[in-house]
């Protein structure tokens, strides 16, 4: 098959820029509320794959929701290539979100699930079949286009949700623990599928994971966050020196994932600095 494989984007300027983000959830009654984020700053270049790791409740999903534009009640500066998210979306910028569960509509086939997002994103109807064939083929689900989600395994449903996310050719793909509900072998295949489809689209990916090895396998960089209340970014680990396509057997991956675990433990207070 002949796909147009995009050249890697040169990470010159940052695409996603968050500066000193504070987020407080309102409290009930007389309680003062809950500080979810306490001064988070990060920069992500176009086409980068960046992981967010940290203990439960440290504000990872809150951060993703801010980038998705689902949460607009925060303090600090958030811009996409120097403009607000609203301006960028008005100019055709697209964001997709993948969750732990596939969240496909069970009464629609895979094809119809993807058509739904293509319609919402205003793609011309004539483009739909080509886009659907391309993404389903990239995640090896071509034969299942006319199946309903419940006729497929959990891993296949999650692959379909990744295909659906890429169908709109998102500028940014957000993923919140996308593989944590799957057994390890299925998760491995899905991570490979993800990187394969990403290599055709080169969307910027910001993902949340609890798995140090997964983050190392996927990421160009990972950010380590401290426990809440008031999650902050404590450290970033660069992984760009591990060549792609990556192999699960690469010993550099094990070395780096050990660093990630050590960093997590240090910021949890388990290891003395
Ligand atoms: N809608 C909400 N209202 C009140 N508190 C919230 C809300 N959403 C999240 N929180 C709190 O904010 C903190 C960060 O949540 P979250 O971003 O979901 O953490 P993580 O994804 O890192 O596990 C948690 O303590 C959580 O209980
Ligand atoms: Mg979460």
mmCIF file of N, CA and C in Angstrom, residues 17 35 44 62 73 80 84 92 109 125 147 186 215 217 251 254 257-258:
data_model
loop_
_atom_site.group_PDB
_atom_site.id
_atom_site.type_symbol
_atom_site.label_atom_id
_atom_site.label_comp_id
_atom_site.label_asym_id
_atom_site.label_seq_id
_atom_site.Cartn_x
_atom_site.Cartn_y
_atom_site.Cartn_z
ATOM 1 N N UNK A 17 2.310 25.548 24.819
ATOM 2 C CA UNK A 17 3.080 26.256 25.826
ATOM 3 C C UNK A 17 2.196 26.530 27.037
ATOM 4 N N UNK A 35 -6.494 22.221 45.586
ATOM 5 C CA UNK A 35 -5.504 22.723 44.634
ATOM 6 C C UNK A 35 -5.000 21.549 43.803
ATOM 7 N N UNK A 44 5.948 21.974 24.523
ATOM 8 C CA UNK A 44 5.997 20.781 23.673
ATOM 9 C C UNK A 44 6.044 21.225 22.209
ATOM 10 N N UNK A 62 -6.286 16.643 34.867
ATOM 11 C CA UNK A 62 -6.652 18.068 34.904
ATOM 12 C C UNK A 62 -5.848 18.832 33.845
ATOM 13 N N UNK A 73 -11.167 27.177 33.422
ATOM 14 C CA UNK A 73 -11.110 27.958 34.663
ATOM 15 C C UNK A 73 -9.811 27.668 35.418
ATOM 16 N N UNK A 80 -1.138 28.059 22.070
ATOM 17 C CA UNK A 80 -0.756 27.118 21.010
ATOM 18 C C UNK A 80 -0.134 27.975 19.911
ATOM 19 N N UNK A 84 -4.385 31.772 21.314
ATOM 20 C CA UNK A 84 -5.245 31.021 22.226
ATOM 21 C C UNK A 84 -5.788 29.791 21.515
ATOM 22 N N UNK A 92 -8.941 26.102 12.292
ATOM 23 C CA UNK A 92 -8.892 24.734 11.772
ATOM 24 C C UNK A 92 -8.018 23.763 12.537
ATOM 25 N N UNK A 109 -21.230 0.844 13.646
ATOM 26 C CA UNK A 109 -20.064 0.045 13.253
ATOM 27 C C UNK A 109 -18.809 0.912 13.394
ATOM 28 N N UNK A 125 -17.767 14.813 2.744
ATOM 29 C CA UNK A 125 -18.219 13.427 2.678
ATOM 30 C C UNK A 125 -17.389 12.586 1.693
ATOM 31 N N UNK A 147 -17.965 -4.089 11.436
ATOM 32 C CA UNK A 147 -18.330 -4.784 12.680
ATOM 33 C C UNK A 147 -18.765 -3.750 13.720
ATOM 34 N N UNK A 186 -1.393 -7.384 24.796
ATOM 35 C CA UNK A 186 -2.279 -6.561 23.963
ATOM 36 C C UNK A 186 -1.780 -5.118 23.972
ATOM 37 N N UNK A 215 6.068 4.563 29.046
ATOM 38 C CA UNK A 215 6.393 5.976 28.788
ATOM 39 C C UNK A 215 7.718 6.090 28.059
ATOM 40 N N UNK A 217 9.097 3.750 26.188
ATOM 41 C CA UNK A 217 8.952 3.186 24.837
ATOM 42 C C UNK A 217 8.318 4.201 23.883
ATOM 43 N N UNK A 251 18.137 -2.473 25.286
ATOM 44 C CA UNK A 251 18.510 -2.335 26.695
ATOM 45 C C UNK A 251 18.502 -0.867 27.135
ATOM 46 N N UNK A 254 15.342 -0.169 28.950
ATOM 47 C CA UNK A 254 15.314 -0.626 30.351
ATOM 48 C C UNK A 254 16.058 0.355 31.245
ATOM 49 N N UNK A 257 13.968 3.431 31.653
ATOM 50 C CA UNK A 257 12.766 3.246 32.453
ATOM 51 C C UNK A 257 13.123 3.094 33.933
ATOM 52 N N UNK A 258 14.343 2.585 34.206
ATOM 53 C CA UNK A 258 14.817 2.564 35.601
ATOM 54 C C UNK A 258 14.971 3.994 36.122
#
